[in-house]
Coordinates of C-alpha atoms and ligand atoms in Angstrom, one line a residue:
X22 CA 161.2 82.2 89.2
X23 CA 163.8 84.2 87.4
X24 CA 164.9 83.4 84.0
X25 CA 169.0 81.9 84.7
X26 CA 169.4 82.4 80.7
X27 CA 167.7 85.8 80.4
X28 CA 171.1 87.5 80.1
X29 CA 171.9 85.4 77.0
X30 CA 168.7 86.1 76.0
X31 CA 168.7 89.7 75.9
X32 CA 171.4 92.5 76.2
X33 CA 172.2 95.3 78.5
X34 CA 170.7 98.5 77.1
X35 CA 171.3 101.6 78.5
X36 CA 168.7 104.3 79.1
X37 CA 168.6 106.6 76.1
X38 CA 169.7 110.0 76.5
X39 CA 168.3 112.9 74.4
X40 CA 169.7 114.5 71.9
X41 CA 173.2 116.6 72.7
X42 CA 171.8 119.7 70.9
X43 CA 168.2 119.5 72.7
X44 CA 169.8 118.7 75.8
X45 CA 172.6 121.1 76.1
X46 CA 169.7 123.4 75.3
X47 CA 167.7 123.2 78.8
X48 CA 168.3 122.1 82.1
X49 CA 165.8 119.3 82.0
X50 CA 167.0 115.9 83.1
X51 CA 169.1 114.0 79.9
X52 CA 167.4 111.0 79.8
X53 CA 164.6 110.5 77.2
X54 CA 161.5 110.1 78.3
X55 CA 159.9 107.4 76.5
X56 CA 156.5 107.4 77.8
X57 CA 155.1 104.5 80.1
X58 CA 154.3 101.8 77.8
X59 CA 158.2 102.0 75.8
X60 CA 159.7 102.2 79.4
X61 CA 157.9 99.5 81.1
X62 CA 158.7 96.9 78.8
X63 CA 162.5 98.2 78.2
X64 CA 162.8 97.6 81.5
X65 CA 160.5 94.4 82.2
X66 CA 163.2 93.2 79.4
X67 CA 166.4 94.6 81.2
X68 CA 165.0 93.4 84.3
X69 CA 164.7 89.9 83.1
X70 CA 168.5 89.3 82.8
X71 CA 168.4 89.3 86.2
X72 CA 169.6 85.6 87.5
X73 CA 168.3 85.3 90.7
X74 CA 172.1 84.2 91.8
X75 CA 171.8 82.2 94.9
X76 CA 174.3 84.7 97.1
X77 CA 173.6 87.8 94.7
X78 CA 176.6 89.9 95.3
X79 CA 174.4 93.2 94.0
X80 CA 172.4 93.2 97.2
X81 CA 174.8 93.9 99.8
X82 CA 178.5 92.9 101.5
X83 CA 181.6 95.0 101.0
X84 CA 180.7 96.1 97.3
X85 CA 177.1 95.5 96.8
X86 CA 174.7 98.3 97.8
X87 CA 174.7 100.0 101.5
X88 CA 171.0 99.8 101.8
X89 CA 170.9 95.7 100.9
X90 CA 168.6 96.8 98.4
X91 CA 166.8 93.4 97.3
X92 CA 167.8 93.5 93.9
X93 CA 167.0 90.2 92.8
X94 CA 163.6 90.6 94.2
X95 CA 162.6 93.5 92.6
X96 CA 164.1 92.7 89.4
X97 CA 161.4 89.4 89.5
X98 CA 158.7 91.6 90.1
X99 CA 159.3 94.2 87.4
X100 CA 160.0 91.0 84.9
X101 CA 156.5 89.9 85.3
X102 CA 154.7 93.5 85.6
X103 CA 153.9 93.5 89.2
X104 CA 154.9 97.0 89.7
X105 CA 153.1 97.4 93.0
X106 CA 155.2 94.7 94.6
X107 CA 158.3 96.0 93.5
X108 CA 157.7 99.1 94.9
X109 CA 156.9 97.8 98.1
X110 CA 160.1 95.9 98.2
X111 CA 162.0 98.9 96.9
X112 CA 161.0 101.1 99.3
X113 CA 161.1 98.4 102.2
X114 CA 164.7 99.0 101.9
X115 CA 165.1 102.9 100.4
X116 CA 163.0 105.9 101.2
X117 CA 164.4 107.7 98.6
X118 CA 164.9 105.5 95.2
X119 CA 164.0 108.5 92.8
X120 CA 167.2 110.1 94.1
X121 CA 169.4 106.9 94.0
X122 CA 168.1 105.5 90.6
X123 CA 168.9 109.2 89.1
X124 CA 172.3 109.8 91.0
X125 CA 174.5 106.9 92.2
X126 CA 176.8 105.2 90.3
X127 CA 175.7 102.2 90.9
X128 CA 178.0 100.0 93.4
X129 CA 175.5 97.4 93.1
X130 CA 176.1 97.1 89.2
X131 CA 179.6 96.9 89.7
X132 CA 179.2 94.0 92.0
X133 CA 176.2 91.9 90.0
X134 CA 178.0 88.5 88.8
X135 CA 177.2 89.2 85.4
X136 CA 179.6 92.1 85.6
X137 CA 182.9 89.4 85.9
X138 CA 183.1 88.5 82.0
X139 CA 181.8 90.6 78.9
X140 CA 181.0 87.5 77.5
X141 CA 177.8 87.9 79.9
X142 CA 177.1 91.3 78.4
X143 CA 177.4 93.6 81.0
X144 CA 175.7 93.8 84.3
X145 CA 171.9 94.1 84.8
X146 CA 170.8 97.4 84.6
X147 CA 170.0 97.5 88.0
X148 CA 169.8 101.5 88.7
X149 CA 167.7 101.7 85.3
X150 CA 165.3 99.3 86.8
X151 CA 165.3 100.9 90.4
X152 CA 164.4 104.5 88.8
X153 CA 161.7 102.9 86.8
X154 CA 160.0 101.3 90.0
X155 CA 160.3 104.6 92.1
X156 CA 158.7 106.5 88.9
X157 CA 155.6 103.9 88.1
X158 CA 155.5 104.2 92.0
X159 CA 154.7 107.8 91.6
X160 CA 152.8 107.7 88.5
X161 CA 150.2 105.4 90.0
X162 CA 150.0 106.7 93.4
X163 CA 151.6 104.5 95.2
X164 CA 154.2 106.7 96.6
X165 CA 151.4 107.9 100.3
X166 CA 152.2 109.1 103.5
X167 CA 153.3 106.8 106.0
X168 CA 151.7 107.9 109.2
X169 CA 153.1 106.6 112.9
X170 CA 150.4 104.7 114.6
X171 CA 151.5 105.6 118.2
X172 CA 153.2 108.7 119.4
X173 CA 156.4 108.6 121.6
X174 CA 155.9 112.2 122.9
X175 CA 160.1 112.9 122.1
X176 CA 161.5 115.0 120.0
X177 CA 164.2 114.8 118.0
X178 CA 166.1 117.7 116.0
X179 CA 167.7 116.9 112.5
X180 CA 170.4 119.5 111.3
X181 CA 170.4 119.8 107.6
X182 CA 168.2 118.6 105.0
X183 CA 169.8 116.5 102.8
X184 CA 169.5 112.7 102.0
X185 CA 171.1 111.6 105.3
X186 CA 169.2 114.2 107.3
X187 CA 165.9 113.5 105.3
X188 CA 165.8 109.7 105.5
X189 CA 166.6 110.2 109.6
X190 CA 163.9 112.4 109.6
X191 CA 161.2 110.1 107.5
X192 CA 162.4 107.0 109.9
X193 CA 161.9 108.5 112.8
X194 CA 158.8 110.6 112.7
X195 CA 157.4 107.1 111.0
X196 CA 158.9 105.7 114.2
X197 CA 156.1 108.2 116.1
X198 CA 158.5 111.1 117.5
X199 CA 158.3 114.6 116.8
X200 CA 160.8 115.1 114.4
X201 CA 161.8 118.8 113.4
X202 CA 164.6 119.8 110.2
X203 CA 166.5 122.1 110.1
X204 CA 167.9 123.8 107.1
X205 CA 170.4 126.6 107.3
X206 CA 169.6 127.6 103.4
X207 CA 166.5 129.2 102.1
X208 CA 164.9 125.9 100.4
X209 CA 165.1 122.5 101.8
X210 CA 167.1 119.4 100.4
X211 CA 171.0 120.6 101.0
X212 CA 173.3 119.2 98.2
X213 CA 170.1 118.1 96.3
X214 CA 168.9 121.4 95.8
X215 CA 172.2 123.2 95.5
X216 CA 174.7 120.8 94.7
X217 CA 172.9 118.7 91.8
X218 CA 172.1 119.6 88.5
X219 CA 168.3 120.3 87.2
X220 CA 170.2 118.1 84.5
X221 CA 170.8 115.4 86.5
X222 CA 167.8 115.2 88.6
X223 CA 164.7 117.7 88.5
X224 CA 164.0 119.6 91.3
X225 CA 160.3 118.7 91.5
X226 CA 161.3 115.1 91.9
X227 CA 162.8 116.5 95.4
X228 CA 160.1 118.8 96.0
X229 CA 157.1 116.0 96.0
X230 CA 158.8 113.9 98.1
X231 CA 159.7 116.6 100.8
X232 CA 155.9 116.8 100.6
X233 CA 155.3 113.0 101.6
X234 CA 157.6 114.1 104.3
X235 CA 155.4 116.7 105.5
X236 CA 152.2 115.5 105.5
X237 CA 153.8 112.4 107.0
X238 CA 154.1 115.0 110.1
X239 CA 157.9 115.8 109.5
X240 CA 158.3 119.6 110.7
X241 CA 161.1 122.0 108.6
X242 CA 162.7 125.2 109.4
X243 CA 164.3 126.9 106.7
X244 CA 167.2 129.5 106.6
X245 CA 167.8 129.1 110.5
X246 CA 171.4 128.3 111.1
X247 CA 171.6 125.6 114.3
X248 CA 174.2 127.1 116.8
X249 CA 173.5 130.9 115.6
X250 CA 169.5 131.2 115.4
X251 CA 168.9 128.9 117.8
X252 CA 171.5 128.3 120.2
X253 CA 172.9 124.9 121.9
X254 CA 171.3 125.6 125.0
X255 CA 167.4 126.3 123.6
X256 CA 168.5 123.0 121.3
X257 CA 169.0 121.3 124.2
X258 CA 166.2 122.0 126.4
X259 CA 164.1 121.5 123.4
X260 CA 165.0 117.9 121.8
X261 CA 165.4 115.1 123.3
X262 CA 167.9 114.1 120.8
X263 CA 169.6 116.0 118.0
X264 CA 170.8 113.7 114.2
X265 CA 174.1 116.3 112.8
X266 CA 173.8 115.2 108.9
X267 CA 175.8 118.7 108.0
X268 CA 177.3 117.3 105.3
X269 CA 181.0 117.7 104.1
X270 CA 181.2 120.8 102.0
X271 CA 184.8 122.2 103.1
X272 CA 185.9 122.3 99.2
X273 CA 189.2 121.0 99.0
X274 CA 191.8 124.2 97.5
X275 CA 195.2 124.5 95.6
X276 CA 197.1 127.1 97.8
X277 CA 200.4 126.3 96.2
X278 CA 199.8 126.7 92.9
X279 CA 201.0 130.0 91.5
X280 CA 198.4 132.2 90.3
X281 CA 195.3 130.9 92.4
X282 CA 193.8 133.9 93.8
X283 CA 193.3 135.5 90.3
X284 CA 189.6 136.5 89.4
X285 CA 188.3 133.7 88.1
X286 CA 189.3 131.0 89.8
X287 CA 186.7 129.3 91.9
X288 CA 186.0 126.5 93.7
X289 CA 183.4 123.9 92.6
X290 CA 180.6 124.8 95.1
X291 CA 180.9 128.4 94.0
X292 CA 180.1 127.7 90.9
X293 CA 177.1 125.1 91.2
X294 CA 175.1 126.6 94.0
X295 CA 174.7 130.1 92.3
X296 CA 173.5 128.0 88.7
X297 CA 171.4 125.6 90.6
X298 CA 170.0 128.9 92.5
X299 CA 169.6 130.3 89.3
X300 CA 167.4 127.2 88.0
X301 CA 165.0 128.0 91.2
X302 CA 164.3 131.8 89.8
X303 CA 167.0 133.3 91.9
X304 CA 168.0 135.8 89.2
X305 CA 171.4 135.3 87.0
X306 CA 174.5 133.2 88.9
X307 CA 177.1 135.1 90.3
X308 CA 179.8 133.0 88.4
X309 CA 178.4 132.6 85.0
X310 CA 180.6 130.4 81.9
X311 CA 178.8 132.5 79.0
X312 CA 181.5 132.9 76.7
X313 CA 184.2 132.1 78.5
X314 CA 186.9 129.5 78.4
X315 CA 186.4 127.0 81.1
X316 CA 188.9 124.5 82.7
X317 CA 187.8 122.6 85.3
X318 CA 190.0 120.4 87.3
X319 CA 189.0 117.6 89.0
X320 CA 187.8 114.4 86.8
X321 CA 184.8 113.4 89.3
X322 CA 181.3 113.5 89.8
X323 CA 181.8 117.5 91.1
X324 CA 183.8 118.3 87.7
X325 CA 181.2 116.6 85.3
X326 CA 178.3 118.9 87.1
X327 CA 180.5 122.3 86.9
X328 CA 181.1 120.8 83.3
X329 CA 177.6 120.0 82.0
X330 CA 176.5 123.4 83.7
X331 CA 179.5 125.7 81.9
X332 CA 178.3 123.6 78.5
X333 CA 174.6 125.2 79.5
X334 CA 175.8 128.5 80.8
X335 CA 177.0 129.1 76.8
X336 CA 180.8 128.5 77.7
X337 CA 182.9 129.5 74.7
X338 CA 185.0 126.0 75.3
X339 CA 185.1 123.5 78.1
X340 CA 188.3 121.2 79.2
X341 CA 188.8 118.9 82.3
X342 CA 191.7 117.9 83.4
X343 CA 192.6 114.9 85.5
X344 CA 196.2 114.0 86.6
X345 CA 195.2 110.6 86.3
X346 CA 195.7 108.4 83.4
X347 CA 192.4 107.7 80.6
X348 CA 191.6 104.4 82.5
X349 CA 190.6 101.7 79.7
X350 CA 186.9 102.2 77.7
X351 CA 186.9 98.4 78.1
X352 CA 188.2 95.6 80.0
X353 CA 191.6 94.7 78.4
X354 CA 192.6 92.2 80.3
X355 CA 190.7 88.8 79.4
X356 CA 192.8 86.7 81.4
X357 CA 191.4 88.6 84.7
X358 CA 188.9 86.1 86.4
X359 CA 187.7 89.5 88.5
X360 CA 185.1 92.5 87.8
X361 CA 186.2 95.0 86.0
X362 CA 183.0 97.9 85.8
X363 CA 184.2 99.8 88.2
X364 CA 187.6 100.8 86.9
X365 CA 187.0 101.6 83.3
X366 CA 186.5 104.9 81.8
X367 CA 183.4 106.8 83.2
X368 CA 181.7 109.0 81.0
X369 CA 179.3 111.1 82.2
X370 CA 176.2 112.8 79.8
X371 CA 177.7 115.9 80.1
X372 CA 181.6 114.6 78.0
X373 CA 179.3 113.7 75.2
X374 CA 177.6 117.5 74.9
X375 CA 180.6 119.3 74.1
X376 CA 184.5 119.8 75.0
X377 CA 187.1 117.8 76.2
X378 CA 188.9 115.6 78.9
X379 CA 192.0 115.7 79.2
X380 CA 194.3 112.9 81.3
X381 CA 197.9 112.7 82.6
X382 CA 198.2 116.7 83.2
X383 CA 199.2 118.7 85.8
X384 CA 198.1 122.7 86.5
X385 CA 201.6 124.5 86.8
X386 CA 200.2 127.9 87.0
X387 CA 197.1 129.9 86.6
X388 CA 198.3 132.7 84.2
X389 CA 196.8 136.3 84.4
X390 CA 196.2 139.6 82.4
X391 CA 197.6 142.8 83.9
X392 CA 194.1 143.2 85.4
X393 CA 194.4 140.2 87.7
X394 CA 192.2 137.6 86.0
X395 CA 192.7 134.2 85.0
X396 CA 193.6 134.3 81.6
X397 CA 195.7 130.8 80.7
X398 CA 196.8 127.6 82.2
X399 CA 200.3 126.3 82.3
X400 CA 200.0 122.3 82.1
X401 CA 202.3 119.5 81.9
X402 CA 202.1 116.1 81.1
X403 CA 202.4 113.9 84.5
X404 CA 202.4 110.7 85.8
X405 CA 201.4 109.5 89.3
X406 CA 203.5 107.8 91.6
X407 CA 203.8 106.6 95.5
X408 CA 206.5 107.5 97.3
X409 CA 208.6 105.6 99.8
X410 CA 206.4 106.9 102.0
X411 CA 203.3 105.7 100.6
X412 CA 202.2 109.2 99.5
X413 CA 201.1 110.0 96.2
X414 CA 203.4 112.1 94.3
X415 CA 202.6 113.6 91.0
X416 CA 206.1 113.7 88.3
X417 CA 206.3 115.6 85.3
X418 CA 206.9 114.0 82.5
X419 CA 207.2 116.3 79.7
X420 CA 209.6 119.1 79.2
X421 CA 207.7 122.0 77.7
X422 CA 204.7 123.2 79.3
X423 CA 201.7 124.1 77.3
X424 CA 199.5 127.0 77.7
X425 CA 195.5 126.4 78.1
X426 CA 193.4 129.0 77.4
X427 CA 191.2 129.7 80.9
X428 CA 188.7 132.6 81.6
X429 CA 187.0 130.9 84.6
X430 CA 188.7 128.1 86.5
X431 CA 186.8 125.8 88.4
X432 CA 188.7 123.7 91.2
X433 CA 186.8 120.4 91.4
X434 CA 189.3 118.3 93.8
X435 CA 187.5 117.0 96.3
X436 CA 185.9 118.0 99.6
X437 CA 188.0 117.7 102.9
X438 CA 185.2 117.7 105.3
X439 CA 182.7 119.9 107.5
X440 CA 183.2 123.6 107.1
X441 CA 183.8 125.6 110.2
X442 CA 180.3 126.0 111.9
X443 CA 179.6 127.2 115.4
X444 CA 176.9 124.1 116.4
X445 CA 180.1 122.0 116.7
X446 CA 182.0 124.5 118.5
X447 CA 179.0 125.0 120.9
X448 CA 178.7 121.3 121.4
X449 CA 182.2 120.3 122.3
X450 CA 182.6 118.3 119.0
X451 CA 186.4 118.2 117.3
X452 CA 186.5 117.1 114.1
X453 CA 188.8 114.2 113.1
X454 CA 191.9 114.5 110.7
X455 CA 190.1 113.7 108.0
X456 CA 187.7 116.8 109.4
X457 CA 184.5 115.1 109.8
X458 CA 182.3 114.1 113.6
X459 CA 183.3 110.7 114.7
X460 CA 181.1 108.5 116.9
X461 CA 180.3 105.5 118.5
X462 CA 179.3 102.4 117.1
X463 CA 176.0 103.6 118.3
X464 CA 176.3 106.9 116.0
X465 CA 176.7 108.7 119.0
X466 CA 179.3 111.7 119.1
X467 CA 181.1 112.9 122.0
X468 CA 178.6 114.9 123.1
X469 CA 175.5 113.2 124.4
X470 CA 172.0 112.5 122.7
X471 CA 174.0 114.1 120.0
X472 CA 174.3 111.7 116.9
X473 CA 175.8 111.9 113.5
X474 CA 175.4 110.4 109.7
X475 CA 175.8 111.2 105.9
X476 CA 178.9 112.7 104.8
X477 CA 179.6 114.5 108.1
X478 CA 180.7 111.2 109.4
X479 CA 182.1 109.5 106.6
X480 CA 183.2 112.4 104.6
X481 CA 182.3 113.1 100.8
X482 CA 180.5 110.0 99.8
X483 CA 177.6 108.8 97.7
X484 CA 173.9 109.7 98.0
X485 CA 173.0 105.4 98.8
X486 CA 175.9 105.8 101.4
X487 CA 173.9 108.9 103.2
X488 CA 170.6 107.8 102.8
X489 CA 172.1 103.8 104.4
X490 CA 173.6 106.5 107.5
X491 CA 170.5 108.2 107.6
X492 CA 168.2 104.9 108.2
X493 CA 171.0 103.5 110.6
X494 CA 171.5 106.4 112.7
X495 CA 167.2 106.0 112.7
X496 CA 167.6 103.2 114.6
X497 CA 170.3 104.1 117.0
X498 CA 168.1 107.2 118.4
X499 CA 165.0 105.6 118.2
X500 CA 166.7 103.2 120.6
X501 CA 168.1 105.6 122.6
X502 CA 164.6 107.4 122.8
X503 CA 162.9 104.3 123.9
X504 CA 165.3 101.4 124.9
X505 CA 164.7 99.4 121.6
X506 CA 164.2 99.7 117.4
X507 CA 162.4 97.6 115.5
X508 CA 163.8 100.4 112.6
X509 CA 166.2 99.0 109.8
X510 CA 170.0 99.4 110.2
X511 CA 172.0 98.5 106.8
X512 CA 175.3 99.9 107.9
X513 CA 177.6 100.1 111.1
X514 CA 179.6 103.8 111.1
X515 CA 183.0 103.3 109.8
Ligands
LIG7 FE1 170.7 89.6 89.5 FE2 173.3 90.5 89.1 FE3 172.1 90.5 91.6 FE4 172.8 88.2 90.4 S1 174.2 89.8 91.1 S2 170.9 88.6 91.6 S3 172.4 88.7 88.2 S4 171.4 91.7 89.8

């Protein structure tokens, strides 16, 4: 039984980063690796805070995690070294925890009742001890193919590979159907390969468990665009059922802002696919920071990525700018009964390496030389405010504009859905406003046997939230295949 007074017993400690000049050296991951022995027993430590709260808030509901992760489970097991177990349990839940311990931000530590008072020191470190179960699990081998017992004889095409498309896939070929990928780019894993930084998770921790998938008797097809190289009707006559996880990767733009199609102003994607190509051997990016001054707007997940990369590329300097005020480091209001983790500053590794943030400011213009190339920023101090309307509108509040020096401009602002493709054209499927696939509560799109998860339903969202999709929309085709699912569904679509 969990220890109810670990948490006064011991204190949050975060993983340990390396060094910012080692770091900012390479593109290997930033977290120290400590060795087995040092790691087990930080986190057998961290693990023991854990109280075993009768309703435990981290484990699912509107704020916990999507995948009902059993967090307080877990946490038991790694306290008193039964690694094994734990990673049964983790893995009964999330086929992926590698990714998720290395690159969500944690919903589940924002929700953990330890997070409501700082007199309780912080939350457990729930994603530090996830990422250590899915590692030991590897380490000792207990990471093995899953084989189906039975075969259903259907077949079921997944569009695009990455961790909504791959945890469809890995349900249902475990489910027994014939389950083919594909992948429209040269190498498998979508915004894992291209998006994500080596920094922030190592390619080879993708690569070895697309090779679980395999030999589990998942089939991929790389650079073979659905709707192009094959068409709708061989797609058809082929599956018996086709999952769209496409993702979301229409970059949102600035079109009104004076000055935006100078050279050297990019979007996001732009930027991180040709460095993350780069890291695979591809020859030098396309868009490189070496020496330059980069600005990159955006204050988000997207913006600390183009950041830590432009710190790596050898930028001359690096700025981010948010319009958004510096949210608190800490939680200032001690009379609040509530959590607070979620809305205090977030720093990422990357703001500790080199440069600066910069809140409250507003792009006016991108300035250029005579030669059309980005070559300042105009900015001005802003607040941001609703309208009567409801709509957020962004005020200047200072009078003189100030002039940021900018050689390469990165727009991280979002993403505002599914890019133009012609699979959805050839399928009937209209996007929604908001430019992603709706469906039914069954995951099922307008057009029939067709079925959709990940951030092509619910729009730019977090890698727990695709992989949650990806098991759901599992179950609703594996039900639609064969009447029934025994399969796990965490979440209903939105
Ligand atoms: Fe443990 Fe926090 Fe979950 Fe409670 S809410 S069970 S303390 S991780």
């Amino acid at each position: 039984m969990a220890d109810p007074y670990g948490f006064l017993k011991h204190s949050r400690q975060e993983a340990k980063k390396r060094p910012v000049t080692d770091r900012a050296a390479d593109w290997d991951e930033v977290y120290l690796d400590l060795g087995p022995e040092a790691r087990d027993e930080q986190v057998r430590t961290q693990a023991a805070r854990c109280m075993d709260c009768g309703v435990p808030f981290c484990h699912s509901g509107s704020a916990g995690c999507p995948l009902g992760n059993l967090i307080p489970e877990w946490n038991e097991l790694v306290r008193r070294g039964d690694w094994e177990l734990a990673s049964d349990r983790l893995h009964a839940t999330n086929n992926f925890p590698e990714f998720t311990g290395r690159l969500c931000p944690a919903p589940c530590e924002a929700a953990c009742v330890l997070s409501i008072s700082h007199d309780a020191g912080g939350p457990v470190a729930i994603k530090r001890v996830e990422q250590a179960i899915a590692d030991v699990s590897w380490e000792q081998g207990l990471v093995r193919p899953t084989r189906a017992h039975v075969s259903s004889g259907r077949k079921v095409a997944v569009v695009g590979s990455g961790p909504a498309g791959l945890a469809a896939a890995q349900q249902l070929t475990r489910a027994g159907h014939e389950v083919t990928v594909f992948e429209r780019d040269d190498r498998l894993g979508g915004l894992l390969r291209y998006g994500i930084p080596e920094f922030k998770m190592e390619k080879k921790v993708l690569d070895r468990r697309l090779a679980q998938l395999r030999n589990e008797g998942t089939r991929f097809v790389t650079s073979c665009e659905v709707g192009v190289d094959v068409t709708v009707e061989q797609l058809r006559e082929r599956f018996d059922a086709v999952v769209l996880a496409v993702g979301a990767l229409r970059g949102r733009d600035d079109r009104t802002t004076p000055g935006r199609d100078l050279d050297g102003v990019h979007l996001a994607m732009d930027h991180l696919v040709p460095a993350n190509r780069a890291c695979e051997g591809d020859g030098p990016p396309a868009i490189d920071a070496a020496g330059k001054h980069v600005v990159v707007i955006g204050g988000g997940d997207t913006g600390a990525d183009c950041y830590g990369t432009a710190v790596r590329q050898g930028a001359a300097s690096v700025v981010q700018l948010d319009q958004y005020p510096m949210p608190p480091a800490k939680r200032d209001d001690e009379r609040s009964p509530w959590p607070v983790w979620p809305w205090i500053l977030r720093t990422y590794p990357a703001h500790e390496e080199a440069g600066e943030r910069r809140f409250a400011v507003a792009v006016e213009e991108f300035v250029g030389d005579e030669a059309g190339h980005v070559r300042q920023i105009k900015l001005r101090k802003v607040r941001v405010e609703r309208d009567a309307s409801g709509r957020r509108v962004v005020v200047p509040v200072s009078e003189e504009a100030e002039l940021l020096p900018a050689d390469l401009v990165l727009l991280a602002i979002g993403f505002e859905g599914v890019e133009h493709m012609p699979l959805l054209d050839g399928l009937g499927i209209r996007l929604t406003e908001r430019g992603t696939v709706s469906c039914g509560s069954d995951w099922q799109t307008q057009a029939p046997g067709v079925f959709v998860c990940g951030d092509a339903h619910r729009g730019a969202s977090l890698v727990v939230w695709a992989i949650a999709e990806g098991r759901s929309v599992a179950n609703a085709v594996d039900a639609h295949l064969t009447g029934s699912s025994d399969l796990p569904s965490p979440v209903i679509p939105n």
